[in-house]
GROMACS .gro file of C-alpha atoms in nm:
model
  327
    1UNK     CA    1   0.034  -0.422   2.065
    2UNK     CA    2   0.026  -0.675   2.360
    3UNK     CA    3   0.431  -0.686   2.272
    4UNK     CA    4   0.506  -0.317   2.205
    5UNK     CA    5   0.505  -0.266   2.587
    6UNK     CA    6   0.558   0.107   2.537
    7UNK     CA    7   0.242   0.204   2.347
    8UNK     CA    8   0.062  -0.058   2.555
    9UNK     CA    9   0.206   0.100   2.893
   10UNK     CA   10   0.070   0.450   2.772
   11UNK     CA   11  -0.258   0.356   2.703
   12UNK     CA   12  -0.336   0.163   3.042
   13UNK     CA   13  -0.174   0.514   3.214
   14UNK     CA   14  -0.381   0.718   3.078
   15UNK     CA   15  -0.664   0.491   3.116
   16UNK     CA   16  -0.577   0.436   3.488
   17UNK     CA   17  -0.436   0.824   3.576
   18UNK     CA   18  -0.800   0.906   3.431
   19UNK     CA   19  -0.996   0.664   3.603
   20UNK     CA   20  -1.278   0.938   3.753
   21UNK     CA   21  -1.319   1.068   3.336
   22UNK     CA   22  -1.420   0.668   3.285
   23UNK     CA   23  -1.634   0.599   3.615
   24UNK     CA   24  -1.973   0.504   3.505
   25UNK     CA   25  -1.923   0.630   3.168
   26UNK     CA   26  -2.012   0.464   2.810
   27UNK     CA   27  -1.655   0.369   2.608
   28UNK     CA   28  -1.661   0.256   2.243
   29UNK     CA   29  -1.341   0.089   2.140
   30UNK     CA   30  -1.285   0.060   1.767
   31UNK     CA   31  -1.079  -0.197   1.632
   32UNK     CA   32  -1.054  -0.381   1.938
   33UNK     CA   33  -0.841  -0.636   1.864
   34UNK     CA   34  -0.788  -0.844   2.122
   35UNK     CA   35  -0.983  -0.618   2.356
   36UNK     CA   36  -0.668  -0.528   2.607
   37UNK     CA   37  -0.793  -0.154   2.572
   38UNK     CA   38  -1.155  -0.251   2.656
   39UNK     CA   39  -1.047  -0.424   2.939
   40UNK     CA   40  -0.857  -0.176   3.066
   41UNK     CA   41  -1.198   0.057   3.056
   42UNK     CA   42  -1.399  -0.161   3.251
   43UNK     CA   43  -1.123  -0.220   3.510
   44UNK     CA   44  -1.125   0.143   3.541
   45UNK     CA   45  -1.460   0.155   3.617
   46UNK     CA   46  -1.613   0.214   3.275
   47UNK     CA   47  -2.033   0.126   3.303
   48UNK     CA   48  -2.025  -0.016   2.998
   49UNK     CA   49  -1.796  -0.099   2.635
   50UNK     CA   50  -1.866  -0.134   2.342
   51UNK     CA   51  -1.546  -0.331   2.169
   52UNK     CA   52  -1.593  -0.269   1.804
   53UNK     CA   53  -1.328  -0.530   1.573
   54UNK     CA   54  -1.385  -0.605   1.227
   55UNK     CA   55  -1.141  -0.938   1.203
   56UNK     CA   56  -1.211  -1.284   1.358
   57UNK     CA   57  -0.972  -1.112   1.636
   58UNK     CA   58  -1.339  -1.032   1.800
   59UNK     CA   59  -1.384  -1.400   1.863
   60UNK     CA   60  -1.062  -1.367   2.071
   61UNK     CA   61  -1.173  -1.063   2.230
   62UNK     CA   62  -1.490  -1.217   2.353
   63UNK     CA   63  -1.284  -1.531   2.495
   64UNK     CA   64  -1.068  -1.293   2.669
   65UNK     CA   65  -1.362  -1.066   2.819
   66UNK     CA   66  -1.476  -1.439   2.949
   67UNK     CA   67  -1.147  -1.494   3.063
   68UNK     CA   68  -1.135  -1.191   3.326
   69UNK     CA   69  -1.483  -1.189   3.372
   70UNK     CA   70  -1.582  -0.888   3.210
   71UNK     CA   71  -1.867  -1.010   2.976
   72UNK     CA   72  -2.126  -0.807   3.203
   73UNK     CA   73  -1.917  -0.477   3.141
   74UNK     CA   74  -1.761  -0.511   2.776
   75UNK     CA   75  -1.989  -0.607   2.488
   76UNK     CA   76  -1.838  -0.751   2.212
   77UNK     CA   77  -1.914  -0.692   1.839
   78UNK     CA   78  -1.766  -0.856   1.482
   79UNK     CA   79  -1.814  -0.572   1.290
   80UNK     CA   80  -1.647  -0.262   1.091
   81UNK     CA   81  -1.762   0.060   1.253
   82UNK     CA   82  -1.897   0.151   0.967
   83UNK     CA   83  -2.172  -0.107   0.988
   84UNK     CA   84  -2.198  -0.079   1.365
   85UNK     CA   85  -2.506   0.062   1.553
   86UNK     CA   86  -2.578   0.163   1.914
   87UNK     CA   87  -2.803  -0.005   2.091
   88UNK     CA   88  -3.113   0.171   2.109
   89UNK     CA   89  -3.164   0.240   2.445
   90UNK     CA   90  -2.781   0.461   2.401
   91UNK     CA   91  -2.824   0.758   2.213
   92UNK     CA   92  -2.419   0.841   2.202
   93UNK     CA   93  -2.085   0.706   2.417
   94UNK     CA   94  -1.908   0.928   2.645
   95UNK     CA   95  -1.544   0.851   2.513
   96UNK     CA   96  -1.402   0.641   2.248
   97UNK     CA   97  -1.029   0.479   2.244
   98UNK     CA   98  -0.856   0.349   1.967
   99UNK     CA   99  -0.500   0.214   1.852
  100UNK     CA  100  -0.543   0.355   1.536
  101UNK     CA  101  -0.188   0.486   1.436
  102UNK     CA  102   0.010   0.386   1.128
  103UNK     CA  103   0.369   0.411   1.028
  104UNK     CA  104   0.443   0.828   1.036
  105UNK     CA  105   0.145   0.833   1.215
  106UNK     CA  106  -0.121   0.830   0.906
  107UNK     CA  107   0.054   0.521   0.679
  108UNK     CA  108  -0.203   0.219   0.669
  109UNK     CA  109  -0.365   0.356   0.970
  110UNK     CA  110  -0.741   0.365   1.035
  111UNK     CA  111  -0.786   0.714   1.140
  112UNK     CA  112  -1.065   0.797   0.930
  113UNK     CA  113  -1.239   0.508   1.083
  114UNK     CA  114  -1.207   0.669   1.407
  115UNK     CA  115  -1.339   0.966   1.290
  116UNK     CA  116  -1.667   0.832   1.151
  117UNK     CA  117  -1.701   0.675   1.509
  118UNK     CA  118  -1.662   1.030   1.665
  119UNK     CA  119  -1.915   1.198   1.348
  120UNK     CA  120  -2.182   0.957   1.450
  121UNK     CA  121  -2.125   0.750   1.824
  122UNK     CA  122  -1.918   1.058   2.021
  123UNK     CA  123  -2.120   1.271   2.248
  124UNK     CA  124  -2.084   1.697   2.207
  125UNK     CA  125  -1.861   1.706   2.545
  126UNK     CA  126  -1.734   1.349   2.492
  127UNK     CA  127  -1.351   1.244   2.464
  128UNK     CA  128  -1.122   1.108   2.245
  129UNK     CA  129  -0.831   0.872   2.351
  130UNK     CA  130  -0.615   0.983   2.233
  131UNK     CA  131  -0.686   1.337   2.151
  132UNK     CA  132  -0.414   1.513   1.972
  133UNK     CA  133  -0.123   1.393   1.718
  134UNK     CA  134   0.187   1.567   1.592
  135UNK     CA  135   0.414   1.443   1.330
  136UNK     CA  136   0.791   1.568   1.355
  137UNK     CA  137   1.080   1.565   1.050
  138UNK     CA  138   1.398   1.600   1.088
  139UNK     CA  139   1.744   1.555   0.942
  140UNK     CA  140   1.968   1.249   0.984
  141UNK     CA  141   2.258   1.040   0.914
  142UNK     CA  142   2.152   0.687   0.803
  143UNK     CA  143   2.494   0.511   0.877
  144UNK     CA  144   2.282   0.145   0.843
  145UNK     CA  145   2.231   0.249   0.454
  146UNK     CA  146   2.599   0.364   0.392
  147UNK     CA  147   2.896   0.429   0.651
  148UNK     CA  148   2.867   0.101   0.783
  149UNK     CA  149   2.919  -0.096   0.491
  150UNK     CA  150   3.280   0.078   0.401
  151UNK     CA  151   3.464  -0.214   0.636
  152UNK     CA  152   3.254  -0.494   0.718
  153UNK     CA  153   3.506  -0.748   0.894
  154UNK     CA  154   3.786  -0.595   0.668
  155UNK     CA  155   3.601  -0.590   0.360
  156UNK     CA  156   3.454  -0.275   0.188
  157UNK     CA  157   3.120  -0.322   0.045
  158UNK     CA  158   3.031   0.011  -0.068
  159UNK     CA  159   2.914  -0.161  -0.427
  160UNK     CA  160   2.642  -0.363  -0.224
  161UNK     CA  161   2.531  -0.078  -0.057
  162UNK     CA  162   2.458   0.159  -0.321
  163UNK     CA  163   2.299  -0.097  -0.491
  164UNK     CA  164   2.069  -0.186  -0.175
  165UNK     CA  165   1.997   0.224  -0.177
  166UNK     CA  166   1.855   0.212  -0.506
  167UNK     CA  167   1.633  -0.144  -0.425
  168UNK     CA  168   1.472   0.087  -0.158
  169UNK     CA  169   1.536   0.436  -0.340
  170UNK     CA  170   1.120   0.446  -0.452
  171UNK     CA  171   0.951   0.421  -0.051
  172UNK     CA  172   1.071   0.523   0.317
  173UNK     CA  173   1.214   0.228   0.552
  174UNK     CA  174   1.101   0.199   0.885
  175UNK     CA  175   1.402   0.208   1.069
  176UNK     CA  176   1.583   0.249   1.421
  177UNK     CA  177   1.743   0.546   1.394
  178UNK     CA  178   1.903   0.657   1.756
  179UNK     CA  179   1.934   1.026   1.900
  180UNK     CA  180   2.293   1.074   1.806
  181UNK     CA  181   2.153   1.036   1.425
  182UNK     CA  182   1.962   1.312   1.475
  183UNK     CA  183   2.089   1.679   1.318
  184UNK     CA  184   1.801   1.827   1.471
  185UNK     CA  185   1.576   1.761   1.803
  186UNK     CA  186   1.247   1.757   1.526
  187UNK     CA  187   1.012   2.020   1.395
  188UNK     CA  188   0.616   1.986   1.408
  189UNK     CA  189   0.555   1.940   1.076
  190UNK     CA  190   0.171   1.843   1.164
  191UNK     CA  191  -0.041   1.882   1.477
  192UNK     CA  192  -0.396   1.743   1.468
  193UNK     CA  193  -0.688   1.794   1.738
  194UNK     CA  194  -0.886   1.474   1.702
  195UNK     CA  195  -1.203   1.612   1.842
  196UNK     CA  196  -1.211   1.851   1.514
  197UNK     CA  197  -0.991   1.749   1.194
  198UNK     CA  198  -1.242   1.590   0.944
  199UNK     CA  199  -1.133   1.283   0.675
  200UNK     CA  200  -1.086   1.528   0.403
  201UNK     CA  201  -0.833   1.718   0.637
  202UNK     CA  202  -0.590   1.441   0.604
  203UNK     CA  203  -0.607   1.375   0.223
  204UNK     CA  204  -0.293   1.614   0.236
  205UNK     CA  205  -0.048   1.731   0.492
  206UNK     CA  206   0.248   1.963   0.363
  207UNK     CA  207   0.517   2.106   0.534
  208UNK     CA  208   0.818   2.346   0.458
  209UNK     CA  209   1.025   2.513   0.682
  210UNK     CA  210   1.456   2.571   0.744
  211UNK     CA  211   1.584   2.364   1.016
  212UNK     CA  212   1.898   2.493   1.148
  213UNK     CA  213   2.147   2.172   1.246
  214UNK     CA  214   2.216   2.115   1.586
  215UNK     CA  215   2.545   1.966   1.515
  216UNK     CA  216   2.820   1.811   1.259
  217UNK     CA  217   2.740   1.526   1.067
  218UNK     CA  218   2.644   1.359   0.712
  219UNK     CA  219   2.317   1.440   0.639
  220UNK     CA  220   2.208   1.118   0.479
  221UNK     CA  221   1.822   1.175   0.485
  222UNK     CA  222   1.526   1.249   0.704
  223UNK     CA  223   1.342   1.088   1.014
  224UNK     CA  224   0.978   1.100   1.104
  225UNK     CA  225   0.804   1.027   1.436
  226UNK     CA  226   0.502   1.104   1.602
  227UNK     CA  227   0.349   1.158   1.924
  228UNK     CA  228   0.013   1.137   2.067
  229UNK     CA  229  -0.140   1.301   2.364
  230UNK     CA  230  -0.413   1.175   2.595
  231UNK     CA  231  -0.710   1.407   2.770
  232UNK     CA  232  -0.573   1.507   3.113
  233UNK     CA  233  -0.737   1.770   3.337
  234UNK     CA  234  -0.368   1.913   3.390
  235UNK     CA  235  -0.246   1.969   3.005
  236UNK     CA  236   0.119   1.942   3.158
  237UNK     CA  237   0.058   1.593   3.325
  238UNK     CA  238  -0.075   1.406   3.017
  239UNK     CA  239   0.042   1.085   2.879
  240UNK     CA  240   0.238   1.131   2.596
  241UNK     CA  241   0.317   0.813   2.350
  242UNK     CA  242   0.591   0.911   2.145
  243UNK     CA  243   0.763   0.696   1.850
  244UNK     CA  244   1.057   0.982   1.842
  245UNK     CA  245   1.432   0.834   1.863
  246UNK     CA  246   1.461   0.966   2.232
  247UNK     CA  247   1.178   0.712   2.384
  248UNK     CA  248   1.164   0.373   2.405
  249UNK     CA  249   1.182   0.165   2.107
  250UNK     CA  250   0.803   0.079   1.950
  251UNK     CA  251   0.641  -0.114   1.683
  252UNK     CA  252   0.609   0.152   1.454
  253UNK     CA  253   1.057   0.242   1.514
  254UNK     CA  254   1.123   0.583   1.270
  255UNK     CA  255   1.027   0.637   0.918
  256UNK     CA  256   1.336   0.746   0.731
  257UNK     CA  257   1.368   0.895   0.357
  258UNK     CA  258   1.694   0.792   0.290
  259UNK     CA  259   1.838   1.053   0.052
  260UNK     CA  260   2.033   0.996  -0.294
  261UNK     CA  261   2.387   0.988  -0.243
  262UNK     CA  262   2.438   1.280  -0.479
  263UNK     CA  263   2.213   1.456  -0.234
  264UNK     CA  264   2.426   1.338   0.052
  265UNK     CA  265   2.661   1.613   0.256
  266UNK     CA  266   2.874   1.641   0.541
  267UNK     CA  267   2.716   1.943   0.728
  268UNK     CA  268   2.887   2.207   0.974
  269UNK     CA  269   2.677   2.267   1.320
  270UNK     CA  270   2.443   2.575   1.262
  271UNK     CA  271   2.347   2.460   0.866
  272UNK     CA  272   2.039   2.527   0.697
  273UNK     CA  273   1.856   2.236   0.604
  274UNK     CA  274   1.540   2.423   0.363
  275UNK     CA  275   1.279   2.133   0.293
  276UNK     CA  276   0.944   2.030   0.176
  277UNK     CA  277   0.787   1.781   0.243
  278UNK     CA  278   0.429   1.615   0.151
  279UNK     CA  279   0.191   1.356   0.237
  280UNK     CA  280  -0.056   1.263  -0.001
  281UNK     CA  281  -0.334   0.994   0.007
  282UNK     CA  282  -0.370   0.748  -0.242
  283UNK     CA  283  -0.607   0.728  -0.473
  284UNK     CA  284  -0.602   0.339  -0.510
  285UNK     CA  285  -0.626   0.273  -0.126
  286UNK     CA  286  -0.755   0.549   0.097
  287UNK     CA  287  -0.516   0.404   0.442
  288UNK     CA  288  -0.177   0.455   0.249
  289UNK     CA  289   0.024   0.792   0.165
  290UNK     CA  290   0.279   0.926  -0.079
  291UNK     CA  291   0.578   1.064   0.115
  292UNK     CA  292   0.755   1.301  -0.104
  293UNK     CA  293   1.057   1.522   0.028
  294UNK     CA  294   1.208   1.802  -0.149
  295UNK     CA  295   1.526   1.966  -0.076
  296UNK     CA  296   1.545   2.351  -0.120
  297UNK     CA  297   1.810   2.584  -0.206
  298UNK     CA  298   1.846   2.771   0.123
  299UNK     CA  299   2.042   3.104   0.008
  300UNK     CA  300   1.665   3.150  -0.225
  301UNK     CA  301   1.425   3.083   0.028
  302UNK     CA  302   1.328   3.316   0.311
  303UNK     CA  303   1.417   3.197   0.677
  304UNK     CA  304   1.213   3.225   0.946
  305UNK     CA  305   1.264   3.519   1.226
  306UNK     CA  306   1.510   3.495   1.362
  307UNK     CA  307   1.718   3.261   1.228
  308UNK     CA  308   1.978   3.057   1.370
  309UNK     CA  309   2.173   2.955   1.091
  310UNK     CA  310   2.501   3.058   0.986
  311UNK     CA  311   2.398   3.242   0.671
  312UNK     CA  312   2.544   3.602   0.707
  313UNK     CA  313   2.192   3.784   0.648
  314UNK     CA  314   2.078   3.555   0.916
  315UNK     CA  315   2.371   3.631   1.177
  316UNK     CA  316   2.323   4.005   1.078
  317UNK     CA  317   1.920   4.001   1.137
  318UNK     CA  318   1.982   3.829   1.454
  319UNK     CA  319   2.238   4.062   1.615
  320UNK     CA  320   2.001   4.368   1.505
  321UNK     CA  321   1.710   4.254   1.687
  322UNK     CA  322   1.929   4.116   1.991
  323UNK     CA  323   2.032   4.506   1.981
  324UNK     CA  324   1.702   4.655   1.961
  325UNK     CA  325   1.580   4.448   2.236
  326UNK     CA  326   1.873   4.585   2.469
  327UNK     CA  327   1.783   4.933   2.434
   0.00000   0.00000   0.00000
């Protein structure tokens, strides 16, 4: 984190741009680290903070709460947050922050850590930092996988290639993927209020929609981001930390499902793109996900309304409303 200075820079604005929500207010931080967030608190005029971290990173933590002389207002603890307690004079904590996000938001994360901390530490009227999550999909071209190994310095290496596809053919690759990439700006395929989705909530997300394209290109496979919003009294003026291919590059980059090439087209602006896709939690380890994507046959699936594809029923839908609106 103290390198990714996007995600960093989003948490200490909406730590600072909030500073009257933290005045003389109780803050538990779990998974600490190296207790930047906690220190941000107390400089904002948190009363007290509780900096939860479960790895010998809470040794470091302490050291730095020494360092900026902040040991009176940020209390450090080596422990998980399941085997934390309040002290008993504090019955719950007014807000609690985290840097919990994994890759596509929920991959090797510790959300459901977070949310035990909210069950059992978060006041009724308390906050959450940050408080809602959205996970967009969208199509792409993945020119890093194929078009740029047809002519490298004169020689075609299409053979190499393929052959790397199919090495990396069984999990997504966290990628760079840039806006011109894109065939789409991004559909929700996921939006979570943290102050009320529960553990079991997230054992499986599933999405399934048509996304018309937004312009030519080879639709190689598909790119997932997320974004996270932080309280705000104006809902318009909140912090947003996104991971999308528009903002600043972070540590978590885009999640891409490259497709197989037989799967592979060149696509005409105004395509239908009909897909499912699925995130399921492993059994073997709770913090990782299956990411399965399906492609579906558009001309058998029913389109939203209205549709802005360039399927004739859709065009012919379209124009009818349009018409019925006008008189």
């Amino acid at each position: 984190m103290l390198r990714d200075r996007p995600r960093q820079q989003a948490y200490k604005k909406a730590i600072e741009l909030n500073a009257k929500l933290f005045k003389d207010k109780i803050v538990l931080d779990v998974g600490c680290g190296t207790g930047i967030l906690s220190a941000f608190c107390a400089k904002a005029g948190a009363k007290l903070v509780y900096a939860v971290e479960a790895s010998k990173l809470a040794e470091i933590a302490l050291k730095v709460m020494e360092d900026n002389g902040l040991t009176s207002a940020v209390k450090v603890f080596h422990s998980k947050i399941e085997d934390f307690c309040l002290p008993t004079s504090i019955a719950k904590v007014d807000i609690i922050i985290s840097e919990w996000m994994g890759f596509y938001l929920l991959h090797e994360g510790m959300l459901d850590s977070v949310l035990f901390a909210r069950d059992n530490f978060l006041k009724p009227d308390g906050l959450m930092f940050p408080t809602e999550c959205s996970i967009y999909v969208a199509p792409c071209s993945v020119p890093c996988r194929f078009d740029d190994w047809n002519n490298v310095d004169g020689v075609c290496l299409k053979s190499f290639s393929s052959q790397l596809r199919k090495q990396k053919s069984n999990k997504p690759e966290i990628l760079q993927i840039s806006p011109e990439q894109l065939l789409h700006r991004g559909a929700v395929a996921h939006w979570m209020n943290l102050m009320d989705v529960s553990r079991t909530d997230l054992d499986e997300i599933a999405f399934e929609d048509v996304l018309v394209a937004e312009k030519t290109g080879k639709h190689q496979g598909f790119c997932i981001w997320f974004e996270c919003r932080f309280p705000c009294e104006d809902y318009e003026d909140a912090i947003i930390l996104s991971t999308s291919p528009n903002s600043p590059i972070t540590h978590w980059k885009q999640c891409v499902v490259v497709l197989p090439e037989n799967a592979c087209l060149q696509i005409d602006n105004n395509a239908p793109i009909s897909l499912k896709m699925s995130m399921k939690r492993r059994s073997d380890d709770i913090r990782k996900y299956d990411l399965e994507f399906e492609l579906l046959d558009s001309y058998a699936i029913e389109h939203p309304v209205p549709c802005n594809c360039y399927m004739t029923k859709c065009i012919l839908l379209k124009t009818h409303l349009q018409n019925m609106e006008t008189h």
